[in-house]
Coordinates of C-alpha atoms in Angstrom, one line a residue:
M1 CA 1.9 13.5 1.5
D2 CA 4.1 16.3 2.5
F3 CA 7.0 14.2 3.7
I4 CA 7.0 11.8 0.7
C5 CA 5.9 14.0 -2.2
R6 CA 7.8 17.2 -2.0
S7 CA 5.2 18.8 0.1
G8 CA 2.2 17.5 -1.7
H9 CA -1.1 18.9 -0.6
V10 CA -4.7 18.1 -1.3
W11 CA -6.6 20.7 -3.2
S12 CA -10.4 20.4 -2.7
G13 CA -11.6 22.9 -5.1
A14 CA -10.8 26.4 -3.7
F15 CA -8.0 25.8 -1.2
L16 CA -9.4 28.8 0.7
I17 CA -12.6 26.9 1.4
L18 CA -11.3 24.0 3.4
S19 CA -14.0 23.1 6.0
V20 CA -12.0 21.0 8.4
G21 CA -13.9 20.7 11.6
L22 CA -16.1 22.3 14.2
A23 CA -15.6 24.9 16.9
L24 CA -18.0 26.6 19.2
M25 CA -20.0 29.1 17.3
S26 CA -19.2 31.8 19.8
S27 CA -15.5 31.6 18.8
C28 CA -16.3 32.8 15.3
T29 CA -18.5 35.8 15.9
N30 CA -18.6 39.0 17.8
S31 CA -22.2 38.4 18.9
T32 CA -24.4 35.4 19.8
D33 CA -27.6 37.3 19.2
S34 CA -29.9 36.0 16.5
V35 CA -30.1 39.5 15.0
S36 CA -28.9 40.5 11.6
P37 CA -27.0 43.8 11.0
S38 CA -30.4 45.2 9.9
G39 CA -32.0 44.2 13.1
A40 CA -34.2 41.4 11.7
K41 CA -34.4 38.2 13.7
G42 CA -33.9 34.9 11.9
T43 CA -36.1 31.9 12.1
A44 CA -35.3 28.2 11.8
A45 CA -37.0 28.1 8.4
E46 CA -35.1 31.0 7.1
A47 CA -31.8 29.4 8.4
E48 CA -32.6 26.3 6.3
K49 CA -33.2 28.3 3.2
F50 CA -30.2 30.5 3.8
I51 CA -27.8 27.6 4.1
T52 CA -29.3 25.9 1.0
D53 CA -28.8 29.0 -1.1
A54 CA -25.4 29.6 0.4
E55 CA -24.2 26.1 -0.6
K56 CA -25.4 26.7 -4.2
K57 CA -23.7 30.1 -4.4
L58 CA -20.5 28.8 -2.9
F59 CA -20.4 25.8 -5.2
D60 CA -20.8 27.9 -8.3
L61 CA -18.1 30.4 -7.2
N62 CA -15.7 27.6 -6.1
L63 CA -16.1 25.8 -9.4
K64 CA -15.1 29.0 -11.3
Y65 CA -12.2 29.6 -8.9
S66 CA -11.0 26.0 -9.1
R67 CA -10.8 26.1 -12.8
A68 CA -9.0 29.4 -12.8
D69 CA -6.6 28.3 -10.2
W70 CA -5.9 25.0 -12.0
V71 CA -4.9 27.1 -15.1
K72 CA -2.8 29.4 -13.0
S73 CA -1.0 26.6 -11.3
T74 CA -0.3 24.7 -14.5
F75 CA 0.4 27.7 -16.7
I76 CA 1.9 30.6 -14.6
T77 CA 1.6 34.0 -16.3
D78 CA 0.6 37.4 -15.0
D79 CA -2.7 37.0 -16.7
T80 CA -3.5 33.6 -15.2
E81 CA -2.5 34.9 -11.8
A82 CA -4.8 37.8 -12.2
L83 CA -7.7 35.6 -13.3
S84 CA -7.1 33.3 -10.3
A85 CA -6.9 36.3 -7.9
D86 CA -10.2 37.7 -9.2
A87 CA -12.0 34.4 -8.8
N88 CA -10.4 33.9 -5.4
N89 CA -11.6 37.4 -4.4
A90 CA -15.2 36.5 -5.4
V91 CA -15.0 33.3 -3.2
I92 CA -13.6 35.2 -0.2
A93 CA -16.0 38.1 -0.5
A94 CA -19.1 35.8 -0.8
T95 CA -17.9 33.5 2.0
T96 CA -17.1 36.4 4.3
E97 CA -20.5 38.0 3.6
L98 CA -22.4 34.8 4.1
A99 CA -20.6 34.0 7.3
D100 CA -21.5 37.5 8.6
Q101 CA -25.2 37.1 7.5
S102 CA -25.4 33.7 9.2
R103 CA -25.0 35.4 12.6
R104 CA -28.7 36.3 12.5
F105 CA -29.3 32.6 13.2
D106 CA -27.0 32.3 16.2
G107 CA -28.8 30.8 19.3
L108 CA -31.7 29.3 17.3
D109 CA -32.7 25.7 17.8
L110 CA -31.7 24.4 14.4
S111 CA -31.6 20.9 12.9
Y112 CA -28.3 19.1 13.1
D113 CA -27.4 19.6 9.4
V114 CA -28.4 23.3 9.3
A115 CA -26.5 24.0 12.5
R116 CA -23.4 22.1 11.4
K117 CA -23.3 23.6 8.0
I118 CA -23.5 27.1 9.4
K119 CA -20.7 26.4 11.8
L120 CA -18.6 25.0 8.9
L121 CA -19.4 28.0 6.8
K122 CA -18.0 30.3 9.6
L123 CA -14.9 28.3 9.9
S124 CA -14.3 27.6 6.2
L125 CA -11.9 30.4 5.4
T126 CA -8.1 29.7 5.4
L127 CA -7.5 33.3 4.3
P128 CA -9.9 35.6 6.1
A129 CA -10.1 38.9 4.2
P130 CA -11.0 42.4 5.5
K131 CA -14.5 43.6 4.6
D132 CA -13.0 46.7 2.9
P133 CA -13.1 45.8 -0.9
A134 CA -9.8 47.5 -1.6
E135 CA -8.0 45.6 1.2
R136 CA -9.6 42.4 0.2
D137 CA -8.5 42.9 -3.4
E138 CA -5.0 43.7 -2.2
L139 CA -4.9 40.5 -0.1
T140 CA -6.1 38.2 -2.8
K141 CA -3.6 39.6 -5.3
L142 CA -0.8 39.2 -2.7
A143 CA -1.9 35.5 -2.2
A144 CA -1.7 34.8 -5.9
S145 CA 1.6 36.6 -6.3
L146 CA 3.3 34.9 -3.3
E147 CA 2.5 31.4 -4.6
G148 CA 3.4 32.4 -8.2
D149 CA 6.8 33.9 -7.1
Y150 CA 7.5 30.6 -5.3
G151 CA 6.5 28.6 -8.4
K152 CA 8.8 30.7 -10.6
G153 CA 11.7 30.4 -8.2
K154 CA 15.1 29.4 -9.8
Y155 CA 18.7 29.6 -8.9
C156 CA 21.1 30.7 -11.6
P157 CA 24.7 29.9 -10.5
D158 CA 27.1 32.9 -11.1
G159 CA 24.1 34.8 -12.5
D160 CA 24.2 32.9 -15.7
K161 CA 20.6 32.9 -16.9
G162 CA 21.4 30.1 -19.4
K163 CA 22.2 27.7 -16.6
C164 CA 19.3 28.3 -14.2
L165 CA 18.3 25.4 -11.9
S166 CA 14.6 24.7 -11.1
L167 CA 13.6 23.4 -7.7
N168 CA 13.3 19.9 -9.2
D169 CA 16.9 20.2 -10.4
M170 CA 18.1 21.3 -7.0
E171 CA 16.2 18.6 -5.2
E172 CA 17.9 16.1 -7.4
I173 CA 21.3 17.5 -6.3
M174 CA 20.3 17.6 -2.7
A175 CA 19.2 14.0 -2.8
N176 CA 22.3 12.6 -4.5
S177 CA 25.4 14.8 -3.9
R178 CA 27.6 14.1 -0.9
D179 CA 29.9 17.1 -1.5
P180 CA 29.1 19.5 1.4
E181 CA 30.2 22.6 -0.5
E182 CA 28.0 21.8 -3.4
L183 CA 25.1 21.1 -1.1
K184 CA 25.7 24.4 0.6
R185 CA 25.7 26.3 -2.6
I186 CA 22.5 24.7 -3.7
W187 CA 20.8 25.2 -0.4
L188 CA 21.8 28.9 -0.4
G189 CA 20.8 29.2 -4.0
W190 CA 17.2 28.1 -3.4
H191 CA 16.9 30.1 -0.2
Q192 CA 17.6 33.3 -2.1
I193 CA 14.2 33.1 -3.9
S194 CA 12.2 34.2 -0.9
P195 CA 13.7 37.5 0.4
P196 CA 12.2 39.5 -2.5
Y197 CA 8.7 38.6 -1.2
R198 CA 9.4 38.9 2.5
K199 CA 7.8 42.4 2.6
N200 CA 4.8 41.2 0.7
Y201 CA 4.4 38.4 3.2
A202 CA 4.4 40.8 6.2
R203 CA 1.7 42.9 4.5
F204 CA -0.2 39.6 3.8
V205 CA -0.1 38.7 7.5
E206 CA -1.3 42.2 8.4
L207 CA -4.3 42.1 6.1
S208 CA -5.2 38.5 6.9
N209 CA -5.2 39.2 10.6
K210 CA -7.5 42.2 10.1
G211 CA -9.9 39.9 8.4
A212 CA -9.7 37.3 11.2
R213 CA -10.3 39.9 13.8
E214 CA -13.4 41.2 12.0
M215 CA -14.7 37.6 12.2
G216 CA -14.2 37.6 15.9
F217 CA -10.8 35.8 16.2
K218 CA -7.7 37.0 17.9
D219 CA -5.7 36.4 14.7
T220 CA -5.5 34.1 11.7
G221 CA -3.5 31.4 13.6
A222 CA -6.2 31.3 16.3
M223 CA -8.8 30.9 13.5
W224 CA -6.9 28.0 12.0
R225 CA -6.7 26.2 15.4
A226 CA -10.4 26.7 16.1
K227 CA -11.2 24.3 13.2
Y228 CA -10.5 21.2 15.2
D229 CA -13.6 20.8 17.4
M230 CA -11.8 22.4 20.3
D231 CA -10.7 25.9 21.2
A232 CA -7.5 27.3 19.9
D233 CA -5.4 26.9 23.0
A234 CA -6.7 23.3 23.6
F235 CA -5.6 22.4 20.1
A236 CA -2.1 23.8 20.7
A237 CA -1.9 21.7 23.8
E238 CA -3.1 18.6 21.9
T239 CA -0.4 18.9 19.3
E240 CA 2.2 19.3 22.1
R241 CA 0.9 16.2 23.8
L242 CA 1.3 14.2 20.6
W243 CA 4.8 15.6 20.0
Q244 CA 5.8 14.5 23.5
Q245 CA 4.6 11.0 22.8
V246 CA 6.8 10.6 19.7
K247 CA 9.8 12.8 20.8
P248 CA 11.8 9.9 22.4
L249 CA 11.7 8.0 19.1
Y250 CA 12.9 11.1 17.2
D251 CA 15.6 11.7 19.7
S252 CA 17.0 8.2 19.2
L253 CA 16.9 8.5 15.4
Y254 CA 18.5 12.0 15.5
T255 CA 21.4 10.9 17.7
Y256 CA 22.2 8.0 15.5
T257 CA 22.0 10.1 12.4
R258 CA 24.2 12.9 13.7
R259 CA 26.9 10.4 14.7
K260 CA 26.9 8.8 11.2
L261 CA 27.0 12.2 9.5
S262 CA 29.9 13.2 11.8
E263 CA 31.8 10.0 10.7
K264 CA 31.1 10.9 7.0
Y265 CA 31.9 14.7 7.1
G266 CA 34.0 15.1 10.1
K267 CA 33.4 16.6 13.5
D268 CA 34.3 20.1 12.3
I269 CA 31.3 20.0 10.0
V270 CA 29.0 17.9 12.2
P271 CA 30.0 18.1 15.8
L272 CA 28.6 15.3 18.1
D273 CA 27.4 17.8 20.6
G274 CA 25.9 20.4 18.3
P275 CA 23.1 20.8 15.7
I276 CA 23.2 19.0 12.3
P277 CA 23.7 21.4 9.4
A278 CA 20.4 21.5 7.5
H279 CA 22.0 21.0 4.0
L280 CA 23.4 17.5 4.8
L281 CA 20.1 15.6 5.2
G282 CA 19.3 14.9 1.5
N283 CA 16.3 17.3 1.4
M284 CA 16.0 21.0 0.8
W285 CA 14.2 21.6 4.0
G286 CA 15.7 18.9 6.1
Q287 CA 12.2 17.6 6.6
Q288 CA 12.9 14.0 5.3
W289 CA 16.1 12.2 5.5
G290 CA 15.5 9.1 3.4
N291 CA 17.8 10.2 0.6
I292 CA 20.8 9.7 2.9
Y293 CA 19.9 6.2 3.9
Q294 CA 23.0 4.8 2.3
L295 CA 25.1 6.8 4.8
L296 CA 23.1 5.5 7.7
K297 CA 22.1 1.9 6.8
P298 CA 23.1 -0.8 9.3
E299 CA 26.6 -2.2 8.8
G300 CA 26.5 -5.6 7.1
G301 CA 22.8 -5.5 6.7
G302 CA 19.8 -3.4 5.7
D303 CA 20.2 -4.2 2.0
R304 CA 16.7 -4.9 0.6
G305 CA 18.3 -6.7 -2.4
Y306 CA 16.5 -4.4 -4.9
D307 CA 16.5 -0.7 -6.0
L308 CA 13.0 0.2 -7.0
T309 CA 14.1 3.3 -8.8
Q310 CA 16.5 1.3 -11.0
I311 CA 13.8 -1.3 -11.6
L312 CA 11.3 1.3 -12.8
K313 CA 13.9 2.9 -15.0
A314 CA 15.0 -0.4 -16.5
R315 CA 11.4 -1.1 -17.4
N316 CA 11.2 2.2 -19.2
T317 CA 8.3 3.2 -17.0
E318 CA 6.4 6.2 -18.2
P319 CA 4.8 8.7 -15.9
K320 CA 1.3 7.5 -16.8
Q321 CA 2.3 3.9 -16.0
L322 CA 3.5 5.0 -12.6
V323 CA 0.0 6.5 -12.0
H324 CA -1.6 3.2 -13.2
Y325 CA 0.3 1.3 -10.5
G326 CA -1.4 3.6 -7.9
E327 CA -4.8 3.2 -9.6
S328 CA -4.5 -0.6 -9.5
F329 CA -3.8 -0.5 -5.8
F330 CA -7.2 1.1 -5.2
T331 CA -9.1 -1.1 -7.6
S332 CA -7.7 -4.1 -5.8
L333 CA -9.5 -2.8 -2.7
G334 CA -12.8 -2.6 -4.5
F335 CA -12.7 1.0 -5.7
D336 CA -13.7 2.0 -9.2
P337 CA -11.1 3.0 -11.8
L338 CA -10.2 6.6 -12.1
P339 CA -12.5 8.5 -14.5
Q340 CA -11.4 9.1 -18.1
T341 CA -11.3 12.8 -17.5
F342 CA -8.5 12.2 -14.9
W343 CA -6.2 11.0 -17.6
E344 CA -7.2 13.7 -20.0
R345 CA -6.9 16.7 -17.6
S346 CA -4.2 15.9 -15.1
M347 CA -0.7 17.4 -15.4
L348 CA 1.8 14.5 -14.9
V349 CA 5.0 16.0 -16.3
K350 CA 6.7 19.4 -16.1
P351 CA 5.7 21.5 -19.1
V352 CA 8.6 22.3 -21.4
D353 CA 7.4 25.6 -22.7
H354 CA 5.9 27.5 -19.7
E355 CA 6.1 27.7 -15.9
A356 CA 4.0 25.6 -13.6
V357 CA 3.9 24.8 -9.9
C358 CA 5.4 21.3 -9.7
H359 CA 4.4 20.9 -6.1
A360 CA 2.5 17.6 -6.1
S361 CA -1.2 18.0 -5.3
A362 CA -4.5 16.2 -5.8
W363 CA -7.3 18.4 -7.1
D364 CA -11.1 18.1 -6.8
V365 CA -12.1 20.6 -9.5
D366 CA -15.9 20.2 -9.6
Y367 CA -16.5 18.4 -6.2
E368 CA -17.9 15.4 -8.0
K369 CA -15.8 13.3 -10.4
D370 CA -13.4 15.8 -12.0
V371 CA -10.4 14.8 -9.9
R372 CA -6.9 15.5 -11.2
L373 CA -3.3 15.0 -10.3
K374 CA -0.8 17.9 -10.7
M375 CA 2.7 16.6 -10.5
C376 CA 6.0 16.7 -12.3
I377 CA 6.6 13.0 -12.1
Q378 CA 10.1 11.6 -12.0
I379 CA 10.7 7.9 -12.4
N380 CA 11.9 6.9 -9.0
E381 CA 10.8 5.2 -5.8
E382 CA 9.8 8.5 -4.1
D383 CA 7.4 9.4 -6.8
F384 CA 6.0 5.8 -7.0
T385 CA 5.0 6.2 -3.3
T386 CA 3.9 9.8 -3.9
V387 CA 1.4 8.6 -6.6
H388 CA -0.2 6.2 -4.1
H389 CA -0.5 9.0 -1.6
E390 CA -2.0 11.6 -4.0
L391 CA -4.5 9.1 -5.4
G392 CA -5.5 8.5 -1.8
H393 CA -6.7 12.1 -1.8
N394 CA -8.5 11.7 -5.1
Y395 CA -10.3 8.6 -4.0
Y396 CA -11.3 10.4 -0.8
Q397 CA -12.7 13.2 -2.9
M398 CA -14.7 10.9 -5.0
A399 CA -16.0 9.0 -2.0
Y400 CA -17.6 12.0 -0.4
A401 CA -18.9 13.5 -3.7
G402 CA -22.4 12.3 -2.8
Q403 CA -22.5 14.6 0.3
P404 CA -23.9 18.1 0.4
F405 CA -21.4 20.7 -0.8
L406 CA -20.3 21.9 2.7
Y407 CA -19.7 18.2 3.7
R408 CA -17.4 17.5 0.7
D409 CA -14.2 17.4 2.6
S410 CA -12.3 15.2 5.0
A411 CA -13.3 14.8 8.7
N412 CA -10.5 17.3 9.4
D413 CA -7.6 18.4 7.2
G414 CA -5.3 15.9 8.9
F415 CA -7.5 13.1 7.7
H416 CA -7.0 13.9 4.1
E417 CA -3.2 13.8 4.4
A418 CA -3.4 10.7 6.7
I419 CA -5.5 8.7 4.2
G420 CA -2.9 9.4 1.5
D421 CA -0.1 8.4 3.8
T422 CA -2.0 5.3 5.0
M423 CA -2.1 4.1 1.4
A424 CA 1.7 4.7 1.1
L425 CA 2.3 2.6 4.2
S426 CA 1.1 -0.4 2.2
V427 CA 3.9 0.1 -0.4
T428 CA 5.9 -2.8 1.2
S429 CA 8.1 -5.5 -0.3
P430 CA 5.3 -8.1 -0.3
Y431 CA 3.1 -5.6 -2.2
L432 CA 5.9 -5.0 -4.8
K433 CA 6.2 -8.7 -5.2
Q434 CA 2.5 -9.1 -5.7
I435 CA 2.5 -6.6 -8.5
G436 CA 5.5 -8.1 -10.2
L437 CA 8.1 -5.4 -9.6
I438 CA 10.4 -7.6 -7.5
D439 CA 10.9 -11.4 -7.6
K440 CA 11.1 -12.1 -3.9
V441 CA 10.6 -10.5 -0.6
P442 CA 13.8 -9.7 1.2
D443 CA 14.9 -11.8 4.2
Q444 CA 13.8 -10.5 7.6
S445 CA 17.4 -9.6 8.3
A446 CA 16.7 -6.5 6.1
D447 CA 13.8 -5.4 8.3
I448 CA 15.8 -3.0 10.4
G449 CA 17.1 -1.4 7.2
F450 CA 13.5 -1.1 5.9
L451 CA 12.3 0.5 9.2
L452 CA 15.3 2.8 9.3
Q453 CA 14.6 4.0 5.8
R454 CA 10.9 4.6 6.5
A455 CA 11.7 6.3 9.8
L456 CA 14.0 8.7 7.9
D457 CA 10.9 10.0 6.1
K458 CA 8.2 9.5 8.7
V459 CA 9.8 10.0 12.1
A460 CA 12.3 12.6 10.9
F461 CA 9.4 14.7 9.6
L462 CA 7.5 14.9 12.9
P463 CA 9.3 18.0 14.4
F464 CA 9.2 19.8 11.1
G465 CA 5.5 19.1 10.7
Y466 CA 5.0 20.5 14.2
L467 CA 7.2 23.7 13.9
V468 CA 6.0 25.2 10.6
D469 CA 2.7 26.3 12.1
Q470 CA 4.3 27.0 15.5
W471 CA 6.2 29.7 13.6
R472 CA 3.2 31.0 11.8
W473 CA 1.0 31.0 14.9
K474 CA 3.7 33.2 16.5
V475 CA 3.8 35.4 13.4
F476 CA 0.0 35.8 13.2
S477 CA -0.3 36.5 16.9
G478 CA 2.4 39.2 16.8
E479 CA 4.7 37.4 19.2
V480 CA 7.1 37.3 16.3
G481 CA 7.3 40.5 14.3
P482 CA 8.7 41.0 10.7
N483 CA 12.0 42.1 12.1
D484 CA 12.5 38.6 13.7
Y485 CA 11.1 36.3 11.1
N486 CA 14.3 34.5 10.4
K487 CA 15.6 34.4 14.0
A488 CA 12.3 32.8 15.2
W489 CA 12.4 30.3 12.3
W490 CA 15.8 29.0 13.2
D491 CA 15.2 29.1 16.9
L492 CA 12.3 26.6 16.3
R493 CA 14.3 24.5 13.9
A494 CA 17.1 24.2 16.5
K495 CA 14.6 23.5 19.4
Y496 CA 12.5 20.8 17.6
Q497 CA 14.7 19.4 14.8
G498 CA 18.2 20.1 16.2
L499 CA 19.2 21.7 12.9
A500 CA 21.2 24.8 12.0
P501 CA 21.6 26.6 8.7
P502 CA 24.8 25.9 6.6
A503 CA 25.8 29.6 6.8
P504 CA 25.1 32.6 9.0
R505 CA 21.6 34.0 8.4
S506 CA 20.1 37.4 9.0
E507 CA 16.9 39.3 8.8
Q508 CA 17.7 40.0 5.2
D509 CA 16.8 36.4 4.6
F510 CA 13.3 34.8 4.7
D511 CA 14.0 31.1 5.0
A512 CA 10.5 30.2 6.1
G513 CA 9.3 31.7 2.8
A514 CA 11.4 29.1 0.9
K515 CA 8.9 26.4 2.0
Y516 CA 5.9 26.2 -0.3
H517 CA 3.2 26.2 2.4
V518 CA 4.2 29.6 3.7
P519 CA 3.8 31.7 0.6
A520 CA 0.9 29.5 -0.5
N521 CA -0.8 30.1 2.9
T522 CA -1.5 26.4 3.3
P523 CA -1.9 25.3 7.0
Y524 CA 0.7 22.8 8.0
A525 CA -0.6 21.2 11.3
R526 CA -2.5 18.8 9.0
Y527 CA 0.8 17.1 8.1
F528 CA 1.8 16.6 11.7
L529 CA -1.6 15.2 12.5
A530 CA -1.5 13.0 9.4
A531 CA 1.9 11.6 10.6
I532 CA 0.1 10.4 13.7
L533 CA -3.3 9.4 12.3
Q534 CA -1.9 7.4 9.4
F535 CA -0.5 4.7 11.7
Q536 CA -3.8 4.6 13.6
F537 CA -5.6 4.1 10.3
H538 CA -3.0 1.5 9.1
R539 CA -3.3 -0.5 12.3
A540 CA -7.1 -0.5 12.1
L541 CA -7.2 -1.5 8.4
C542 CA -4.6 -4.3 8.9
R543 CA -6.7 -5.5 11.8
E544 CA -9.7 -5.5 9.6
A545 CA -7.8 -7.4 6.9
G546 CA -6.9 -10.1 9.5
F547 CA -3.2 -9.4 9.5
S548 CA -1.5 -10.6 12.6
G549 CA 2.2 -10.0 12.0
P550 CA 4.4 -7.0 12.8
L551 CA 2.5 -3.8 11.8
Y552 CA 5.3 -2.7 9.5
Q553 CA 5.0 -5.8 7.4
C554 CA 1.3 -5.3 6.6
S555 CA -0.1 -4.2 3.2
I556 CA -3.8 -4.1 2.6
Y557 CA -3.4 -4.5 -1.2
G558 CA -6.1 -6.8 -2.6
N559 CA -8.1 -7.0 0.6
K560 CA -11.8 -6.1 -0.1
K561 CA -12.8 -6.2 3.5
A562 CA -10.3 -3.5 4.5
G563 CA -11.3 -1.6 1.3
E564 CA -15.0 -1.7 2.5
K565 CA -14.0 -0.3 5.9
L566 CA -12.0 2.4 4.2
K567 CA -14.9 3.3 1.9
Q568 CA -17.3 3.7 4.7
M569 CA -15.2 6.2 6.5
L570 CA -14.3 8.2 3.4
A571 CA -17.9 8.5 2.3
M572 CA -18.7 10.3 5.6
G573 CA -16.7 13.3 4.4
L574 CA -17.3 16.2 6.8
S575 CA -20.8 15.2 7.7
K576 CA -19.8 14.2 11.3
P577 CA -17.3 15.6 13.8
W578 CA -13.9 14.0 13.2
P579 CA -13.8 11.9 16.4
E580 CA -16.8 10.0 15.0
A581 CA -15.0 9.4 11.7
L582 CA -11.9 8.4 13.6
K583 CA -14.0 5.9 15.7
A584 CA -15.6 4.5 12.5
M585 CA -12.2 3.7 11.2
T586 CA -10.3 2.7 14.3
G587 CA -12.7 2.2 17.2
E588 CA -10.9 5.1 19.0
D589 CA -12.1 8.7 19.3
K590 CA -8.8 10.3 20.3
M591 CA -5.6 10.8 18.3
D592 CA -2.9 8.6 19.7
A593 CA 0.7 8.0 18.8
T594 CA 0.9 4.4 20.2
A595 CA 0.5 3.0 16.7
I596 CA 3.6 4.8 15.3
I597 CA 5.5 3.7 18.4
D598 CA 4.4 0.1 17.9
Y599 CA 5.3 0.3 14.2
F600 CA 8.9 1.4 14.8
A601 CA 9.4 -0.5 18.1
P602 CA 12.1 -2.9 16.7
L603 CA 13.9 0.1 15.2
K604 CA 13.8 2.0 18.5
T605 CA 15.4 -0.9 20.3
W606 CA 18.1 -1.2 17.6
L607 CA 18.8 2.6 17.6
D608 CA 19.2 2.7 21.4
A609 CA 21.6 -0.2 21.3
E610 CA 23.7 1.4 18.5
N611 CA 23.8 4.7 20.4
Q612 CA 24.8 3.0 23.6
K613 CA 27.4 0.9 21.9
A614 CA 28.9 4.1 20.3
G615 CA 28.8 5.9 23.6
T616 CA 26.7 8.7 22.3
K617 CA 24.3 10.4 24.6
V618 CA 20.8 10.5 23.1
T619 CA 19.7 14.1 22.6
G620 CA 16.8 14.9 24.8
D621 CA 17.8 12.6 27.6

């Protein structure tokens, strides 16, 4: 989960082949005639054979690419980058060619599965490449180098190569230091990794857009938005509707946080009527604020009575044991244990002798049972929760393994993230007591503290989850050109998050590129949708489990009935439009933020009272 696991993402084989929903066929093509480029009309029988052959070809190519990309991500060298890029090129070339060939079947009366698979094929590319082989090759090499450059990013204070800090090192400092000058140095140090590839990113956008236009889209951003069973503009409006539902909750949290930080650092650094400096929130991107909970916790309360990080360390917990905790959560719901190959092939710790991408992610290498976790595990509460989240992806991947290849994915990409996050919502104090990590559940007087801490990750993330793709949509559409990348980035961060950089920035900087998902070309709207959907899922599963208390107190650990409900939805994969999958889980066919509002209702009341008592006007009122 992005806001728990340092931007963790699901990797379902080739990340470029993420089939995440339906759109009208006419939105993907330049023609609706059932005529091939050679002029031959297609038939329904030919369409069925075509998609069967296409699925086999794509499976074979994706399997080769997934293995090459696993090696590249866990062992970064020029050679592994080249091998991954070549395999990626083959996938993109084949998918682009097959999507173009499928146009000959447009307008035919096809069976449900054939029609759906053809639609999914057309919308499966995250990175549309130009037809020109040289440009396609250039684009795939740019894609590999951008992610590789990010993965190799380090900050060497004073240029001393012997004292370089990795992102993990810097995140640790961001999480624990309360020295504003040190935090500023670290923030600036990390953000200097991305300017060198700013020019490559601009070229990447140019080539990707050319590919999207050749497929009949306005640009790459429009293509991404068309994957949600509605047209691109309607999807943009839907995300804005959801944001407006949750904005009052964020505003109350933000106002409270700004006042407490102003008390800590002084009004000269954190003015009560200005933006919060982005380096003071305990996270490199200011996307989660849980690490500064100690500065914000309720006076005279909010102490849970335990420190899970210290408990885990005192028990000498190993990274593999941390993963076993997550596995046991799923087996308690009735799922099978993880396959032996998971333990043999996953990367659970940072390699000591070579570079690797530590960005936490769950991999589905062969689309069947070869699931893996790639993560540089640290023994702390954050990664304990991260493991539950990432295994949510892996169990989703195994659940839909019985589906045809083009259906082996989540109902939409937000579902995959939401399932991981839903599992993490069950990491409650009662759950920790059940598995023997704590002796007793804290008194209810600590509930506000618990909700505040969770909101600092969940609620604080919402505007960031919304704005990353807002920025990219504007970049892909041309509304924001290369000369305004940084200005547009900080305009959005001020508008939605109320944050400002710790030092003046210019167009010599490329701060959006210091966020993994930008150089890795991973769509981000999924994380915003997941932040909404997970609470709908959690509420539905808790209801299935017969839980009747406050939603935030519910854990489905050990409940086979809830586990069966979960299994049924996961097994659907991408075989049905996402509203049907949503209804199968929740009884509702629309995304709705009322569950997150319900979950945090006691906190919202408390925050408003605290803000009123302090005489601080809530931002957004």
